[in-house]
Amino acid sequence: MRDVTALLDRPARTAVVDTVLRDNPELTEDLAGRIVDEAVKFVAAAAGSPEPLAPSRVVDEGWHALILHTRTYRQLCDKVGTFVHHVPQAPDPERRDPEALTRTQERIVKAGFTVDDALWLAPYDQSIPVAASCQHSDDGGPIVIIPKPKG
């Protein structure tokens, strides 16, 4: 199995974990670290995926934190071979692709990582409260998160 430290070194990871903790003070450092690691796996899987993927609400929190560290995020995207864009929209249950989380977890495994199943909660599951509250739209890039509205 692949290790995320090949994509995100310890000092960079610590900085991103600190951002997650600053935005979510109720989380433990261990949980914030797991969220960041899963976000790195998501970016790696999304970069190589020909099919629609989506982060869980919890993993999206780690992705948001990664993006705020622009140099770190750029280096991560360089390592995975493409820049993975983030195009948020307000959450809307009508646009949700129910299979997207399962597909994403399968792509993470296919990319050589293990999945931290506890962090892949359905959008309505608030058992791990985080600040992230968005869905993602298709911007024509390597990630197609939700189906485009018809019409």
PDB file of C-alpha atoms in Angstrom:
ATOM      1  CA  MET A   1       0.000   0.000   0.000  1.00  0.00           C
ATOM      2  CA  ARG A   2       1.120   3.548  -0.767  1.00  0.00           C
ATOM      3  CA  ASP A   3       1.917   5.995   2.016  1.00  0.00           C
ATOM      4  CA  VAL A   4       0.722   9.602   1.826  1.00  0.00           C
ATOM      5  CA  THR A   5       4.093  10.841   3.107  1.00  0.00           C
ATOM      6  CA  ALA A   6       5.446  10.284  -0.417  1.00  0.00           C
ATOM      7  CA  LEU A   7       2.994  12.991  -1.530  1.00  0.00           C
ATOM      8  CA  LEU A   8       2.933  15.256   1.530  1.00  0.00           C
ATOM      9  CA  ASP A   9       5.979  15.480   3.787  1.00  0.00           C
ATOM     10  CA  ARG A  10       5.695  15.748   7.591  1.00  0.00           C
ATOM     11  CA  PRO A  11       6.246  19.540   7.913  1.00  0.00           C
ATOM     12  CA  ALA A  12       3.662  20.272   5.219  1.00  0.00           C
ATOM     13  CA  ARG A  13       1.232  17.769   6.750  1.00  0.00           C
ATOM     14  CA  THR A  14       1.653  19.367  10.182  1.00  0.00           C
ATOM     15  CA  ALA A  15       0.856  22.806   8.764  1.00  0.00           C
ATOM     16  CA  VAL A  16      -2.290  21.528   7.008  1.00  0.00           C
ATOM     17  CA  VAL A  17      -3.395  19.605  10.117  1.00  0.00           C
ATOM     18  CA  ASP A  18      -2.990  22.824  12.117  1.00  0.00           C
ATOM     19  CA  THR A  19      -5.318  24.572   9.653  1.00  0.00           C
ATOM     20  CA  VAL A  20      -7.952  21.863  10.074  1.00  0.00           C
ATOM     21  CA  LEU A  21      -7.643  22.194  13.861  1.00  0.00           C
ATOM     22  CA  ARG A  22      -7.875  25.992  13.751  1.00  0.00           C
ATOM     23  CA  ASP A  23     -11.100  25.763  11.729  1.00  0.00           C
ATOM     24  CA  ASN A  24     -12.455  22.848  13.781  1.00  0.00           C
ATOM     25  CA  PRO A  25     -11.221  23.232  17.384  1.00  0.00           C
ATOM     26  CA  GLU A  26     -13.431  20.359  18.602  1.00  0.00           C
ATOM     27  CA  LEU A  27     -11.417  17.805  16.604  1.00  0.00           C
ATOM     28  CA  THR A  28      -8.485  15.885  18.036  1.00  0.00           C
ATOM     29  CA  GLU A  29      -5.080  16.189  16.394  1.00  0.00           C
ATOM     30  CA  ASP A  30      -5.262  12.504  15.441  1.00  0.00           C
ATOM     31  CA  LEU A  31      -8.623  12.925  13.689  1.00  0.00           C
ATOM     32  CA  ALA A  32      -7.464  16.095  11.915  1.00  0.00           C
ATOM     33  CA  GLY A  33      -4.408  14.176  10.670  1.00  0.00           C
ATOM     34  CA  ARG A  34      -6.564  11.360   9.368  1.00  0.00           C
ATOM     35  CA  ILE A  35      -8.761  13.894   7.554  1.00  0.00           C
ATOM     36  CA  VAL A  36      -5.724  15.485   5.887  1.00  0.00           C
ATOM     37  CA  ASP A  37      -4.325  12.089   4.895  1.00  0.00           C
ATOM     38  CA  GLU A  38      -7.648  11.097   3.350  1.00  0.00           C
ATOM     39  CA  ALA A  39      -7.798  14.402   1.455  1.00  0.00           C
ATOM     40  CA  VAL A  40      -4.340  13.697  -0.005  1.00  0.00           C
ATOM     41  CA  LYS A  41      -5.558  10.258  -1.096  1.00  0.00           C
ATOM     42  CA  PHE A  42      -8.642  11.865  -2.631  1.00  0.00           C
ATOM     43  CA  VAL A  43      -6.529  14.311  -4.665  1.00  0.00           C
ATOM     44  CA  ALA A  44      -4.289  11.471  -5.857  1.00  0.00           C
ATOM     45  CA  ALA A  45      -7.275   9.337  -6.858  1.00  0.00           C
ATOM     46  CA  ALA A  46      -9.076  12.243  -8.523  1.00  0.00           C
ATOM     47  CA  ALA A  47      -6.023  13.159 -10.578  1.00  0.00           C
ATOM     48  CA  GLY A  48      -5.995   9.747 -12.234  1.00  0.00           C
ATOM     49  CA  SER A  49      -9.707   9.096 -12.476  1.00  0.00           C
ATOM     50  CA  PRO A  50     -11.667   8.994 -15.724  1.00  0.00           C
ATOM     51  CA  GLU A  51     -14.939   8.801 -13.768  1.00  0.00           C
ATOM     52  CA  PRO A  52     -16.854  11.149 -11.445  1.00  0.00           C
ATOM     53  CA  LEU A  53     -15.467  11.361  -7.897  1.00  0.00           C
ATOM     54  CA  ALA A  54     -16.460  13.268  -4.756  1.00  0.00           C
ATOM     55  CA  PRO A  55     -14.981  13.803  -1.320  1.00  0.00           C
ATOM     56  CA  SER A  56     -17.147  13.180   1.699  1.00  0.00           C
ATOM     57  CA  ARG A  57     -18.082  16.274   3.706  1.00  0.00           C
ATOM     58  CA  VAL A  58     -15.401  15.300   6.261  1.00  0.00           C
ATOM     59  CA  VAL A  59     -12.682  14.667   3.659  1.00  0.00           C
ATOM     60  CA  ASP A  60     -13.650  17.925   1.945  1.00  0.00           C
ATOM     61  CA  GLU A  61     -12.553  19.740   5.109  1.00  0.00           C
ATOM     62  CA  GLY A  62      -9.045  18.373   4.606  1.00  0.00           C
ATOM     63  CA  TRP A  63      -9.130  19.287   0.917  1.00  0.00           C
ATOM     64  CA  HIS A  64     -10.094  22.863   1.805  1.00  0.00           C
ATOM     65  CA  ALA A  65      -7.161  23.056   4.229  1.00  0.00           C
ATOM     66  CA  LEU A  66      -4.758  21.680   1.606  1.00  0.00           C
ATOM     67  CA  ILE A  67      -5.876  24.287  -0.917  1.00  0.00           C
ATOM     68  CA  LEU A  68      -5.192  27.106   1.553  1.00  0.00           C
ATOM     69  CA  HIS A  69      -1.549  26.030   1.601  1.00  0.00           C
ATOM     70  CA  THR A  70      -1.052  26.981  -2.035  1.00  0.00           C
ATOM     71  CA  ARG A  71       2.586  25.945  -2.422  1.00  0.00           C
ATOM     72  CA  THR A  72       1.960  22.632  -0.693  1.00  0.00           C
ATOM     73  CA  TYR A  73      -1.144  22.033  -2.803  1.00  0.00           C
ATOM     74  CA  ARG A  74       0.693  22.912  -6.018  1.00  0.00           C
ATOM     75  CA  GLN A  75       3.493  20.476  -5.091  1.00  0.00           C
ATOM     76  CA  LEU A  76       0.941  17.759  -4.322  1.00  0.00           C
ATOM     77  CA  CYS A  77      -0.793  18.288  -7.663  1.00  0.00           C
ATOM     78  CA  ASP A  78       2.569  18.210  -9.457  1.00  0.00           C
ATOM     79  CA  LYS A  79       3.323  14.869  -7.785  1.00  0.00           C
ATOM     80  CA  VAL A  80      -0.022  13.360  -8.841  1.00  0.00           C
ATOM     81  CA  GLY A  81       0.353  14.652 -12.390  1.00  0.00           C
ATOM     82  CA  THR A  82      -2.401  17.259 -12.727  1.00  0.00           C
ATOM     83  CA  PHE A  83      -3.874  20.238 -10.939  1.00  0.00           C
ATOM     84  CA  VAL A  84      -7.080  19.150  -9.215  1.00  0.00           C
ATOM     85  CA  HIS A  85      -9.484  22.100  -9.203  1.00  0.00           C
ATOM     86  CA  HIS A  86     -11.999  22.820  -6.456  1.00  0.00           C
ATOM     87  CA  VAL A  87     -15.269  24.265  -7.734  1.00  0.00           C
ATOM     88  CA  PRO A  88     -17.743  24.517  -4.834  1.00  0.00           C
ATOM     89  CA  GLN A  89     -21.489  24.932  -4.881  1.00  0.00           C
ATOM     90  CA  ALA A  90     -23.952  25.171  -2.025  1.00  0.00           C
ATOM     91  CA  PRO A  91     -25.102  21.692  -0.976  1.00  0.00           C
ATOM     92  CA  ASP A  92     -28.225  20.506  -2.766  1.00  0.00           C
ATOM     93  CA  PRO A  93     -29.627  16.999  -2.185  1.00  0.00           C
ATOM     94  CA  GLU A  94     -31.192  17.066  -5.677  1.00  0.00           C
ATOM     95  CA  ARG A  95     -27.748  17.235  -7.313  1.00  0.00           C
ATOM     96  CA  ARG A  96     -26.117  14.581  -5.145  1.00  0.00           C
ATOM     97  CA  ASP A  97     -24.743  11.479  -6.868  1.00  0.00           C
ATOM     98  CA  PRO A  98     -25.306   8.710  -4.275  1.00  0.00           C
ATOM     99  CA  GLU A  99     -22.678   6.421  -5.813  1.00  0.00           C
ATOM    100  CA  ALA A 100     -19.960   9.086  -5.923  1.00  0.00           C
ATOM    101  CA  LEU A 101     -18.538   8.328  -2.469  1.00  0.00           C
ATOM    102  CA  THR A 102     -18.346   4.601  -3.184  1.00  0.00           C
ATOM    103  CA  ARG A 103     -16.732   5.258  -6.557  1.00  0.00           C
ATOM    104  CA  THR A 104     -14.230   7.576  -4.933  1.00  0.00           C
ATOM    105  CA  GLN A 105     -13.259   5.053  -2.267  1.00  0.00           C
ATOM    106  CA  GLU A 106     -12.779   2.415  -4.969  1.00  0.00           C
ATOM    107  CA  ARG A 107     -10.493   4.795  -6.905  1.00  0.00           C
ATOM    108  CA  ILE A 108      -8.472   5.490  -3.751  1.00  0.00           C
ATOM    109  CA  VAL A 109      -7.891   1.747  -3.362  1.00  0.00           C
ATOM    110  CA  LYS A 110      -7.074   1.451  -7.070  1.00  0.00           C
ATOM    111  CA  ALA A 111      -4.494   4.235  -6.574  1.00  0.00           C
ATOM    112  CA  GLY A 112      -2.807   2.002  -3.999  1.00  0.00           C
ATOM    113  CA  PHE A 113      -4.056   3.476  -0.714  1.00  0.00           C
ATOM    114  CA  THR A 114      -6.186   2.134   2.094  1.00  0.00           C
ATOM    115  CA  VAL A 115      -9.460   3.927   2.829  1.00  0.00           C
ATOM    116  CA  ASP A 116     -10.276   5.301   6.265  1.00  0.00           C
ATOM    117  CA  ASP A 117     -13.937   4.239   6.096  1.00  0.00           C
ATOM    118  CA  ALA A 118     -14.911   6.226   9.192  1.00  0.00           C
ATOM    119  CA  LEU A 119     -14.326   9.471   7.270  1.00  0.00           C
ATOM    120  CA  TRP A 120     -16.532   8.658   4.275  1.00  0.00           C
ATOM    121  CA  LEU A 121     -19.854   9.586   5.834  1.00  0.00           C
ATOM    122  CA  ALA A 122     -22.999  10.389   3.883  1.00  0.00           C
ATOM    123  CA  PRO A 123     -23.615  14.151   3.535  1.00  0.00           C
ATOM    124  CA  TYR A 124     -26.373  14.174   6.133  1.00  0.00           C
ATOM    125  CA  ASP A 125     -24.281  12.290   8.750  1.00  0.00           C
ATOM    126  CA  GLN A 126     -23.050  14.906  11.238  1.00  0.00           C
ATOM    127  CA  SER A 127     -21.331  12.472  13.635  1.00  0.00           C
ATOM    128  CA  ILE A 128     -17.998  14.150  12.774  1.00  0.00           C
ATOM    129  CA  PRO A 129     -18.765  17.881  12.717  1.00  0.00           C
ATOM    130  CA  VAL A 130     -16.555  19.905  10.365  1.00  0.00           C
ATOM    131  CA  ALA A 131     -16.744  23.383   8.876  1.00  0.00           C
ATOM    132  CA  ALA A 132     -16.895  22.213   5.225  1.00  0.00           C
ATOM    133  CA  SER A 133     -20.277  22.673   3.639  1.00  0.00           C
ATOM    134  CA  CYS A 134     -20.152  22.463  -0.124  1.00  0.00           C
ATOM    135  CA  GLN A 135     -20.622  20.212  -3.102  1.00  0.00           C
ATOM    136  CA  HIS A 136     -18.522  20.402  -6.235  1.00  0.00           C
ATOM    137  CA  SER A 137     -19.448  21.047  -9.824  1.00  0.00           C
ATOM    138  CA  ASP A 138     -17.975  19.805 -13.066  1.00  0.00           C
ATOM    139  CA  ASP A 139     -15.604  22.441 -14.391  1.00  0.00           C
ATOM    140  CA  GLY A 140     -14.482  20.319 -17.305  1.00  0.00           C
ATOM    141  CA  GLY A 141     -11.344  19.270 -15.449  1.00  0.00           C
ATOM    142  CA  PRO A 142     -10.244  15.877 -14.211  1.00  0.00           C
ATOM    143  CA  ILE A 143     -12.923  15.745 -11.515  1.00  0.00           C
ATOM    144  CA  VAL A 144     -16.601  15.520 -12.202  1.00  0.00           C
ATOM    145  CA  ILE A 145     -18.133  15.680  -8.763  1.00  0.00           C
ATOM    146  CA  ILE A 146     -21.851  15.903  -9.307  1.00  0.00           C
ATOM    147  CA  PRO A 147     -23.950  15.537 -12.429  1.00  0.00           C
ATOM    148  CA  LYS A 148     -24.625  18.811 -14.221  1.00  0.00           C
ATOM    149  CA  PRO A 149     -28.231  19.976 -13.875  1.00  0.00           C
ATOM    150  CA  LYS A 150     -30.356  19.061 -16.865  1.00  0.00           C
ATOM    151  CA  GLY A 151     -31.650  21.853 -19.062  1.00  0.00           C
TER     152      GLY A 151
END
